[in-house]
Amino acid sequence: MILSRVKPAVEPQPEKAQPTSHKVNAKDFIEKRDYTGALTVLKFELEKLKEDVDLEQWLAYCYFHLGDYNNAMLIYKNLSEFSKPKHVYVNLACCYFYLGMYPEAVEALEKSEISDVKTRLQFHLAHKQGDEKKLMEYHEILADVVEDQLSLAAIHYLRSHYQEAIDIYKKLIINNRNFLALNVYMALCYYKLDFYDVSQEILDVYIKKYPDSMILTNLKACNLYKLYDGKAAEAELKNLIARRSLTFKFCEDLIRHNMVVFREGEGALQILPGLIDILPEARLNLVIYYLRQGVNEEAYELIKDLEPAIPQEYVLKAIVNVVVGQEKGDAKQIENGQSLFNMVGSSSSECDTIPGRQCMASSLFLEGRYDEVSLYLSSIKSYFSNDDSFNFNFAQVKLALGEYKEAEEMYLQVKNTKIQESFIFINHLTHCFIMNKKPQSAWDLYLKMENSQDSLIILQSIANDCYKTNQFWQSAKAFDMLERLDLLPEYWEGKRGACAGIFQQIVLGNQPKDLIADVIQLLRNSANSQVEQIIKMMKKWAKNNKVVV
């Protein structure tokens, strides 16, 4: 799962300090967005002047735009305690906001003057703190101006209302053709809607103007990951790292996070835990890593207290609950997972999306409503023709419905070695082979297994299922193998019945006559007192029918 952290709209940013003559050089750097160069000049000036409120505000401004919110916060905090210049509290609140210190941001805003930036920041804080009442209050205050509309679009994006955000961006771009970043925001929304090719096309408009944009390159890499694979995405990010533009620090954590995803979890334990409180996606991807490694309890501990806010969080929490519930035999936990799947699958915003239909299929599967599951999965099958997990899950549904031919075809499409070697896969495919009158294929599958408790269960399955379906030769061989492993009376009885069944088929001409020699040899492997009598009867028939035994 890769969830890009590119910001979808212009969130509140500090007010600019007014430049004075001795800071002209720094201003030149700032106008070129070279904040690192501006910092160098400003620090030099500050060394000479020792104390200058305007200079310190510009220094904080540069730190903020380099993504160094902590240093910016320290400067604004110091200024708020002494000189208290205009806008210092709203600027301090912005720093707190980006540091995730929301109560501190609220407290700073209470001391600030009324301004448009303050309103927008309060709007975002209401969302972050889950205060729906205040969110709607500030929504009503927003005006039909670019900055406010961008803020509104950002909230739509953060609440997974991607189409509403796109509508705002399209409206804004009509009258603001020079606002090229709107293309990036729209591209990100289309990425979230799974329209990766559309997202990539829109990005081309921006890349011509800003080819070194870290945000753009990261989103492009995310699209490549979805459209192709992790290697293509990693190559794109490596180019970005090699360039190390002036804003690299701003995206450094994001890039480290996404590299883990692109490399299918490599380095996850070294990188993701330290990013959990910085990037929300880090927690989700660490949960996914634990699930893939089979460390399900760790995954559960990481997500159990998470209150889902977006579909991906609902889905992941549902998966973890079901997996852990099945391990523990906890019906209540499985029910919780099923309920979360149902919430996503039945929601108006997700019901017609591919993930939404997958969720509804999962919910119905857990309820045992396999005919309905089949309908949902059939509607999205074309999107997952080469997806091993999808084919494996759909095969289980077909098996449950008794559609063995389709089930076998889907099982055989699975190429993932880990799935192929799992007991469930082997057991189910064995059953499909037998039900599709391919007992030899089932036998060959068993012969590839190592001796274990699982192989014993498969052998018992072959013996019993073949017997029930009148495929007596393979049943007899399986019971013979079981009898060698354990001299249980029921194994001999099963072998005797299977041998009688194959003999009857030979007599009726449904099996080749020369097979009777193999049946007799199989019987001789048993020490039961009934063996000689059965062999004597078979030999008599063979002699009368001129069959050499």
Coordinates of C-alpha atoms in Angstrom, one line a residue:
M1 CA 0.0 0.0 0.0
I2 CA 1.5 3.3 -1.0
L3 CA -0.2 6.5 0.2
S4 CA 1.5 9.6 -1.1
R5 CA 1.9 12.4 1.4
V6 CA 1.9 15.2 -1.2
K7 CA -0.2 18.1 0.2
P8 CA -3.3 18.5 -2.0
A9 CA -3.8 22.2 -1.4
V10 CA -2.1 25.3 0.1
E11 CA -2.5 24.8 3.8
P12 CA -2.0 27.8 6.1
Q13 CA 1.5 29.3 5.9
P14 CA 3.2 32.0 8.0
E15 CA 2.6 35.7 7.1
K16 CA 5.6 37.3 5.5
A17 CA 7.7 39.8 7.5
Q18 CA 8.3 43.1 5.6
P19 CA 11.8 43.3 4.2
T20 CA 14.1 46.2 4.9
S21 CA 17.1 47.5 2.9
H22 CA 19.8 45.5 4.7
K23 CA 18.0 42.2 3.7
V24 CA 17.8 42.8 0.0
N25 CA 20.1 39.9 -0.9
A26 CA 18.1 37.5 1.3
K27 CA 14.9 38.7 -0.4
D28 CA 16.4 37.9 -3.8
F29 CA 17.1 34.3 -2.7
I30 CA 13.5 34.0 -1.3
E31 CA 11.9 35.2 -4.5
K32 CA 13.8 32.5 -6.3
R33 CA 12.6 30.0 -3.6
D34 CA 16.2 29.4 -2.6
Y35 CA 15.6 29.3 1.1
T36 CA 18.9 27.6 1.9
G37 CA 20.8 30.5 0.2
A38 CA 18.5 33.0 2.0
L39 CA 19.3 31.3 5.4
T40 CA 23.0 31.7 4.8
V41 CA 22.6 35.4 4.1
L42 CA 20.2 36.0 7.0
K43 CA 22.5 34.1 9.5
F44 CA 25.4 36.3 8.4
E45 CA 23.4 39.5 8.9
L46 CA 22.2 38.3 12.3
E47 CA 25.8 37.7 13.4
K48 CA 26.6 41.3 12.7
L49 CA 23.4 42.8 14.1
K50 CA 23.0 40.4 17.0
E51 CA 19.3 41.2 17.4
D52 CA 16.8 42.2 14.7
V53 CA 13.1 41.3 14.9
D54 CA 12.5 41.5 11.1
L55 CA 15.6 39.5 10.4
E56 CA 14.5 36.8 12.8
Q57 CA 11.1 36.6 11.3
W58 CA 12.6 36.1 7.8
L59 CA 14.9 33.4 9.3
A60 CA 11.8 31.6 10.7
Y61 CA 10.0 32.0 7.4
C62 CA 12.9 30.3 5.6
Y63 CA 13.1 27.5 8.1
F64 CA 9.4 26.9 7.7
H65 CA 9.6 26.7 3.9
L66 CA 12.5 24.2 4.1
G67 CA 10.3 22.0 6.3
D68 CA 12.3 22.7 9.4
Y69 CA 9.2 23.5 11.5
N70 CA 10.9 23.0 14.8
N71 CA 13.5 25.7 14.3
A72 CA 10.9 28.0 12.9
M73 CA 8.7 27.3 15.9
L74 CA 11.6 28.1 18.3
I75 CA 12.2 31.5 16.7
Y76 CA 8.5 32.5 16.7
K77 CA 8.1 31.2 20.3
N78 CA 11.0 33.4 21.4
L79 CA 9.6 36.4 19.5
S80 CA 6.1 35.9 21.1
E81 CA 7.6 36.0 24.6
F82 CA 9.5 39.3 24.0
S83 CA 9.0 41.6 21.1
K84 CA 5.7 40.2 20.0
P85 CA 5.6 41.4 16.3
K86 CA 2.5 41.4 14.2
H87 CA 1.3 37.9 13.1
V88 CA 3.8 36.1 15.4
Y89 CA 1.1 34.0 17.1
V90 CA -0.6 32.9 13.9
N91 CA 2.9 32.0 12.5
L92 CA 3.7 30.1 15.7
A93 CA 0.4 28.3 15.4
C94 CA 1.2 27.3 11.8
C95 CA 4.5 25.7 13.0
Y96 CA 2.7 23.9 15.8
F97 CA 0.1 22.6 13.2
Y98 CA 2.8 21.1 11.0
L99 CA 4.5 19.6 14.0
G100 CA 1.2 17.9 14.9
M101 CA 1.0 19.9 18.2
Y102 CA -2.7 20.7 17.7
P103 CA -3.6 21.9 21.3
E104 CA -0.6 24.2 21.3
A105 CA -1.7 25.6 17.9
V106 CA -5.2 26.3 19.2
E107 CA -3.7 28.1 22.3
A108 CA -1.5 30.2 20.1
L109 CA -4.4 31.2 17.8
E110 CA -6.4 32.4 20.8
K111 CA -3.8 35.1 21.3
S112 CA -3.6 36.0 17.6
E113 CA -5.5 38.8 15.7
I114 CA -8.4 38.0 13.4
S115 CA -7.1 37.2 9.9
D116 CA -7.9 35.0 6.9
V117 CA -4.9 32.7 7.7
K118 CA -6.2 32.3 11.3
T119 CA -9.6 31.2 10.0
R120 CA -8.1 28.7 7.5
L121 CA -5.9 27.3 10.2
Q122 CA -8.9 26.9 12.6
F123 CA -10.7 25.1 9.8
H124 CA -7.9 22.6 9.5
L125 CA -7.5 22.2 13.2
A126 CA -11.2 21.4 13.6
H127 CA -10.7 18.6 11.0
K128 CA -7.5 17.3 12.7
Q129 CA -9.2 17.2 16.1
G130 CA -12.4 15.7 14.8
D131 CA -14.6 18.6 15.8
E132 CA -17.4 18.4 13.2
K133 CA -19.4 21.3 14.7
K134 CA -16.5 23.7 14.5
L135 CA -15.5 22.4 11.1
M136 CA -18.9 23.4 9.8
E137 CA -18.8 26.8 11.5
Y138 CA -15.5 27.7 9.9
H139 CA -16.7 26.2 6.6
E140 CA -19.5 28.8 6.6
I141 CA -16.9 31.6 7.2
L142 CA -14.8 30.7 4.2
A143 CA -15.1 33.1 1.3
D144 CA -15.1 32.6 -2.5
V145 CA -11.4 33.5 -2.8
V146 CA -8.5 31.4 -4.0
E147 CA -6.9 30.7 -0.6
D148 CA -10.1 29.8 1.1
Q149 CA -11.2 27.5 -1.7
L150 CA -7.8 25.8 -1.8
S151 CA -8.2 25.2 2.0
L152 CA -11.7 23.8 1.4
A153 CA -10.4 21.5 -1.3
A154 CA -7.6 20.3 1.0
I155 CA -10.3 19.3 3.6
H156 CA -12.3 17.5 1.0
Y157 CA -9.1 15.6 0.0
L158 CA -8.3 14.7 3.6
R159 CA -11.8 13.4 4.1
S160 CA -11.5 11.2 1.0
H161 CA -14.0 13.4 -1.0
Y162 CA -11.6 13.4 -4.0
Q163 CA -14.2 14.3 -6.7
E164 CA -15.3 17.4 -4.7
A165 CA -11.7 18.5 -4.4
I166 CA -11.2 18.0 -8.2
D167 CA -14.3 20.1 -8.9
I168 CA -12.9 23.0 -6.9
Y169 CA -9.5 22.8 -8.6
K170 CA -11.1 22.7 -12.1
K171 CA -13.1 25.8 -11.2
L172 CA -10.0 27.6 -9.9
I173 CA -7.8 26.8 -12.8
I174 CA -10.2 28.3 -15.3
N175 CA -9.4 31.8 -14.0
N176 CA -5.9 31.1 -12.8
R177 CA -4.1 29.4 -15.6
N178 CA -0.7 30.3 -14.2
F179 CA -1.5 28.4 -11.0
L180 CA 0.3 25.3 -12.3
A181 CA 0.4 23.6 -8.9
L182 CA -3.3 23.0 -9.3
N183 CA -2.4 20.3 -11.8
V184 CA -0.4 18.5 -9.1
Y185 CA -3.3 18.7 -6.7
M186 CA -5.7 17.3 -9.3
A187 CA -3.2 14.6 -10.2
L188 CA -3.0 13.5 -6.5
C189 CA -6.8 13.3 -6.3
Y190 CA -6.9 11.1 -9.5
Y191 CA -4.2 9.0 -7.9
K192 CA -6.4 8.5 -4.9
L193 CA -9.3 7.5 -7.2
D194 CA -7.0 4.8 -8.8
F195 CA -6.9 6.7 -12.1
Y196 CA -3.1 6.5 -12.3
D197 CA -2.8 7.0 -16.0
V198 CA -4.9 10.2 -15.8
S199 CA -2.8 11.4 -12.8
Q200 CA 0.4 10.9 -14.8
E201 CA -1.0 12.8 -17.8
I202 CA -1.9 15.8 -15.7
L203 CA 1.5 15.9 -14.1
D204 CA 3.1 16.5 -17.5
V205 CA 1.8 20.0 -17.4
Y206 CA 3.7 20.8 -14.2
I207 CA 6.9 18.9 -14.9
K208 CA 7.7 21.1 -17.9
K209 CA 7.9 24.1 -15.6
Y210 CA 9.4 22.5 -12.5
P211 CA 11.3 19.3 -13.5
D212 CA 13.1 19.2 -10.1
S213 CA 10.0 19.3 -7.9
M214 CA 10.3 16.8 -5.1
I215 CA 6.5 16.6 -4.7
L216 CA 6.0 16.0 -8.4
T217 CA 8.7 13.3 -8.6
N218 CA 7.4 11.5 -5.6
L219 CA 3.8 11.4 -7.0
K220 CA 5.2 10.3 -10.4
A221 CA 7.0 7.5 -8.6
C222 CA 3.8 6.5 -6.8
N223 CA 2.0 6.3 -10.2
L224 CA 4.7 4.2 -11.7
Y225 CA 4.5 1.8 -8.7
K226 CA 0.8 1.3 -9.3
L227 CA 1.0 1.1 -13.1
Y228 CA 4.1 -1.0 -13.3
D229 CA 6.2 -2.1 -10.3
G230 CA 8.4 -1.1 -7.5
K231 CA 11.6 -1.1 -9.6
A232 CA 10.3 1.6 -11.9
A233 CA 9.1 3.7 -9.0
E234 CA 12.4 3.2 -7.2
A235 CA 14.4 4.3 -10.2
E236 CA 12.4 7.6 -10.3
L237 CA 13.1 8.3 -6.7
K238 CA 16.8 7.5 -7.1
N239 CA 17.0 10.2 -9.7
L240 CA 15.4 12.6 -7.3
I241 CA 17.8 11.6 -4.5
A242 CA 20.8 12.1 -6.8
R243 CA 19.6 15.6 -7.6
R244 CA 19.0 16.5 -3.9
S245 CA 17.3 19.8 -4.6
L246 CA 17.1 22.6 -2.1
T247 CA 13.8 21.3 -0.7
F248 CA 15.1 17.7 -0.3
K249 CA 14.8 17.9 3.5
F250 CA 11.1 18.7 3.2
C251 CA 10.5 15.3 1.5
E252 CA 13.3 13.2 3.1
D253 CA 11.0 11.3 5.5
L254 CA 8.5 10.7 2.7
I255 CA 11.1 9.4 0.3
R256 CA 12.6 7.0 3.0
H257 CA 9.1 5.8 3.7
N258 CA 8.2 5.2 0.0
M259 CA 11.5 3.5 -0.7
V260 CA 10.4 0.8 1.8
V261 CA 7.1 0.3 0.0
F262 CA 8.7 0.2 -3.4
R263 CA 11.2 -2.4 -2.2
E264 CA 8.3 -4.6 -0.9
G265 CA 9.0 -4.0 2.8
E266 CA 12.8 -4.1 2.7
G267 CA 14.1 -2.0 5.7
A268 CA 10.6 -1.7 7.1
L269 CA 11.7 -2.4 10.7
Q270 CA 14.6 0.1 10.5
I271 CA 12.6 3.0 9.0
L272 CA 8.9 2.8 9.5
P273 CA 8.7 2.7 13.4
G274 CA 10.4 6.1 13.5
L275 CA 8.0 7.6 11.1
I276 CA 4.7 6.5 12.7
D277 CA 4.2 9.9 14.4
I278 CA 5.3 11.8 11.3
L279 CA 3.6 10.0 8.4
P280 CA 0.2 8.4 9.0
E281 CA 0.9 5.9 6.2
A282 CA 3.9 4.6 8.0
R283 CA 1.7 2.9 10.6
L284 CA -0.5 1.3 8.0
N285 CA 2.5 0.1 6.0
L286 CA 4.2 -1.3 9.1
V287 CA 0.9 -3.2 9.8
I288 CA 1.0 -4.6 6.3
Y289 CA 4.6 -5.6 6.7
Y290 CA 3.8 -7.5 9.9
L291 CA 0.9 -9.3 8.2
R292 CA 3.1 -10.4 5.3
Q293 CA 5.7 -11.7 7.8
G294 CA 3.0 -13.6 9.7
V295 CA 3.6 -11.5 12.9
N296 CA -0.1 -10.9 13.3
E297 CA -0.2 -10.0 17.0
E298 CA 2.3 -7.1 16.3
A299 CA 0.0 -5.9 13.5
Y300 CA -3.0 -6.0 15.8
E301 CA -1.2 -4.1 18.6
L302 CA -0.3 -1.4 16.1
I303 CA -3.8 -0.9 14.8
K304 CA -6.2 -1.9 17.6
D305 CA -6.5 1.7 19.0
L306 CA -6.7 3.4 15.6
E307 CA -10.0 5.0 14.9
P308 CA -10.4 4.6 11.1
A309 CA -11.0 7.8 9.2
I310 CA -10.4 6.8 5.6
P311 CA -11.3 3.6 3.6
Q312 CA -7.7 2.2 3.7
E313 CA -7.7 2.3 7.5
Y314 CA -11.1 0.6 7.7
V315 CA -10.0 -2.1 5.3
L316 CA -6.6 -2.8 7.1
K317 CA -8.2 -2.9 10.5
A318 CA -10.8 -5.3 9.1
I319 CA -8.1 -7.6 7.7
V320 CA -6.2 -7.6 11.0
N321 CA -9.3 -8.4 13.0
V322 CA -10.3 -11.3 10.8
V323 CA -6.8 -12.8 10.6
V324 CA -6.2 -12.6 14.4
G325 CA -9.7 -13.7 15.1
Q326 CA -9.3 -16.8 12.9
E327 CA -6.0 -17.6 14.6
K328 CA -7.6 -17.4 18.1
G329 CA -10.9 -18.8 17.1
D330 CA -12.5 -15.6 18.4
A331 CA -15.9 -15.2 16.6
K332 CA -16.5 -11.7 18.0
Q333 CA -13.2 -10.4 16.5
I334 CA -14.0 -11.9 13.2
E335 CA -17.5 -10.3 13.4
N336 CA -15.8 -7.0 14.0
G337 CA -13.7 -7.4 10.9
Q338 CA -16.7 -8.4 8.9
S339 CA -18.6 -5.3 10.1
L340 CA -15.7 -3.0 9.0
F341 CA -15.6 -4.6 5.6
N342 CA -19.4 -4.1 5.3
M343 CA -19.1 -0.4 6.2
V344 CA -16.7 0.2 3.3
G345 CA -18.5 -2.0 0.8
S346 CA -21.9 -0.5 1.5
S347 CA -20.8 3.2 1.7
S348 CA -22.1 5.4 -1.1
S349 CA -18.6 6.7 -1.9
E350 CA -17.0 3.2 -2.1
C351 CA -19.7 0.8 -3.2
D352 CA -19.0 1.1 -6.9
T353 CA -15.2 1.2 -6.6
I354 CA -13.0 -1.8 -7.0
P355 CA -11.8 -1.8 -3.3
G356 CA -15.4 -1.3 -2.3
R357 CA -16.6 -4.4 -4.1
Q358 CA -13.7 -6.3 -2.7
C359 CA -14.7 -5.3 0.8
M360 CA -18.3 -6.3 0.2
A361 CA -17.2 -9.6 -1.2
S362 CA -15.1 -10.2 1.9
S363 CA -18.0 -9.3 4.2
L364 CA -20.3 -11.7 2.4
F365 CA -17.6 -14.4 2.3
L366 CA -17.4 -14.3 6.1
E367 CA -21.2 -14.7 6.3
G368 CA -21.0 -17.8 4.0
R369 CA -23.0 -16.1 1.2
Y370 CA -20.8 -17.5 -1.6
D371 CA -23.2 -17.0 -4.5
E372 CA -23.3 -13.3 -3.8
V373 CA -19.5 -13.2 -3.3
S374 CA -19.1 -14.8 -6.8
L375 CA -21.2 -12.0 -8.3
Y376 CA -19.1 -9.3 -6.7
L377 CA -15.7 -10.9 -7.6
S378 CA -16.9 -11.6 -11.2
S379 CA -17.6 -7.9 -11.7
I380 CA -13.9 -7.0 -11.0
K381 CA -12.2 -10.1 -12.2
S382 CA -10.8 -8.4 -15.4
Y383 CA -8.8 -6.1 -13.2
F384 CA -7.0 -8.9 -11.3
S385 CA -6.3 -11.5 -14.0
N386 CA -2.7 -11.9 -12.8
D387 CA -3.2 -11.2 -9.1
D388 CA -2.4 -14.4 -7.2
S389 CA -4.3 -13.4 -4.0
F390 CA -7.4 -12.6 -6.0
N391 CA -7.3 -15.8 -8.0
F392 CA -6.7 -17.8 -4.8
N393 CA -9.6 -16.2 -3.0
F394 CA -12.0 -16.5 -6.0
A395 CA -11.0 -20.2 -6.3
Q396 CA -12.1 -20.8 -2.7
V397 CA -15.5 -19.3 -3.5
K398 CA -15.9 -21.5 -6.6
L399 CA -14.9 -24.5 -4.5
A400 CA -17.5 -23.7 -1.9
L401 CA -20.1 -23.4 -4.6
G402 CA -19.1 -26.8 -6.0
E403 CA -17.9 -25.3 -9.3
Y404 CA -14.8 -27.5 -9.4
K405 CA -13.7 -26.9 -12.9
E406 CA -13.6 -23.1 -12.5
A407 CA -12.0 -23.5 -9.1
E408 CA -9.2 -25.7 -10.5
E409 CA -8.5 -23.2 -13.3
M410 CA -8.1 -20.4 -10.8
Y411 CA -5.9 -22.3 -8.4
L412 CA -3.6 -23.2 -11.3
Q413 CA -3.3 -19.5 -12.2
V414 CA -1.6 -18.8 -8.8
K415 CA 2.1 -18.5 -9.3
N416 CA 3.2 -17.3 -5.8
T417 CA 5.3 -20.0 -4.3
K418 CA 4.3 -19.2 -0.7
I419 CA 0.6 -19.7 -1.6
Q420 CA 1.3 -22.8 -3.6
E421 CA 3.1 -24.4 -0.7
S422 CA 0.4 -23.6 1.8
F423 CA -1.7 -26.4 3.2
I424 CA -5.0 -24.8 2.3
F425 CA -3.9 -24.4 -1.4
I426 CA -2.7 -28.0 -1.7
N427 CA -5.7 -29.4 0.1
H428 CA -8.2 -27.5 -2.0
L429 CA -6.5 -28.2 -5.3
T430 CA -6.3 -31.9 -4.4
H431 CA -10.0 -31.9 -3.8
C432 CA -10.6 -30.1 -7.2
F433 CA -8.5 -32.6 -9.1
I434 CA -10.5 -35.5 -7.5
M435 CA -13.9 -33.9 -8.2
N436 CA -12.8 -33.2 -11.8
K437 CA -11.8 -36.9 -12.3
K438 CA -8.1 -36.2 -12.3
P439 CA -7.0 -38.5 -9.4
Q440 CA -3.5 -39.0 -10.8
S441 CA -2.9 -35.2 -10.6
A442 CA -4.0 -35.3 -7.0
W443 CA -1.6 -38.2 -6.3
D444 CA 1.3 -36.4 -8.0
L445 CA 0.6 -33.3 -5.8
Y446 CA 0.8 -35.5 -2.7
L447 CA 4.1 -37.1 -3.8
K448 CA 5.7 -33.6 -4.0
M449 CA 5.0 -33.0 -0.3
E450 CA 7.5 -33.7 2.5
N451 CA 6.4 -36.1 5.2
S452 CA 4.5 -34.2 7.8
Q453 CA 1.1 -34.1 9.5
D454 CA -0.2 -32.0 6.6
S455 CA 0.9 -34.7 4.1
L456 CA -0.9 -37.3 6.1
I457 CA -4.1 -35.2 6.0
I458 CA -3.8 -34.9 2.2
L459 CA -3.3 -38.6 1.9
Q460 CA -6.4 -39.3 3.9
S461 CA -8.3 -36.8 1.8
I462 CA -7.2 -38.6 -1.4
A463 CA -8.2 -42.0 0.1
N464 CA -11.6 -40.9 1.2
D465 CA -12.6 -38.5 -1.7
C466 CA -11.5 -41.0 -4.4
Y467 CA -13.5 -43.7 -2.7
K468 CA -16.6 -41.6 -2.5
T469 CA -16.3 -40.7 -6.3
N470 CA -15.6 -44.3 -7.4
Q471 CA -12.0 -43.6 -8.3
F472 CA -10.9 -46.8 -6.6
W473 CA -7.4 -47.3 -7.8
Q474 CA -6.0 -44.1 -6.4
S475 CA -8.1 -44.7 -3.2
A476 CA -6.6 -48.1 -2.8
K477 CA -3.0 -46.8 -3.2
A478 CA -3.7 -44.0 -0.7
F479 CA -5.2 -46.5 1.9
D480 CA -2.2 -48.8 1.3
M481 CA 0.2 -46.0 2.1
L482 CA -1.9 -45.1 5.2
E483 CA -1.9 -48.7 6.4
R484 CA 1.9 -48.8 6.1
L485 CA 2.1 -45.7 8.3
D486 CA -0.3 -46.9 10.9
L487 CA -2.0 -50.4 11.2
L488 CA -5.5 -49.0 12.0
P489 CA -8.4 -51.3 11.2
E490 CA -10.2 -48.6 9.3
Y491 CA -7.3 -48.3 6.8
W492 CA -7.5 -51.9 6.0
E493 CA -11.3 -51.7 5.6
G494 CA -10.9 -48.7 3.3
K495 CA -8.2 -50.5 1.2
R496 CA -10.3 -53.7 1.0
G497 CA -13.3 -51.8 -0.2
A498 CA -11.3 -49.8 -2.7
C499 CA -9.7 -53.0 -4.1
A500 CA -13.1 -54.6 -4.4
G501 CA -14.3 -51.5 -6.2
I502 CA -11.4 -51.5 -8.7
F503 CA -11.9 -55.3 -9.2
Q504 CA -15.6 -54.7 -10.1
Q505 CA -14.6 -52.0 -12.6
I506 CA -12.1 -54.4 -14.2
V507 CA -14.8 -57.1 -14.4
L508 CA -17.2 -54.6 -16.0
G509 CA -14.6 -53.5 -18.5
N510 CA -14.3 -50.0 -17.1
Q511 CA -10.6 -50.6 -16.3
P512 CA -7.8 -52.5 -18.1
K513 CA -7.6 -56.2 -17.2
D514 CA -3.9 -56.2 -16.6
L515 CA -4.4 -53.7 -13.6
I516 CA -5.6 -56.7 -11.6
A517 CA -1.9 -57.7 -11.1
D518 CA -1.2 -54.4 -9.4
V519 CA -4.3 -54.8 -7.2
I520 CA -3.2 -58.2 -6.0
Q521 CA 0.3 -56.8 -5.2
L522 CA -1.2 -54.0 -3.3
L523 CA -3.3 -56.5 -1.2
R524 CA -0.2 -58.6 -0.4
N525 CA 1.2 -55.6 1.4
S526 CA -1.4 -56.3 4.1
A527 CA -1.0 -58.9 6.9
N528 CA -4.8 -59.2 7.4
S529 CA -6.2 -62.8 7.4
Q530 CA -8.8 -61.9 4.7
V531 CA -6.1 -61.1 2.1
E532 CA -5.5 -64.6 0.8
Q533 CA -9.2 -65.3 0.3
I534 CA -9.6 -62.1 -1.7
I535 CA -6.5 -62.8 -3.8
K536 CA -7.7 -66.3 -4.5
M537 CA -11.0 -65.1 -5.9
M538 CA -9.3 -62.5 -8.1
K539 CA -6.8 -65.0 -9.5
K540 CA -9.7 -67.4 -10.3
W541 CA -11.3 -64.6 -12.4
A542 CA -8.0 -63.8 -14.0
K543 CA -7.4 -67.4 -15.0
N544 CA -10.9 -67.7 -16.5
N545 CA -10.3 -64.6 -18.5
K546 CA -6.7 -65.5 -19.5
V547 CA -5.1 -62.6 -17.7
V548 CA -1.6 -63.2 -16.5
V549 CA -1.1 -62.2 -12.8

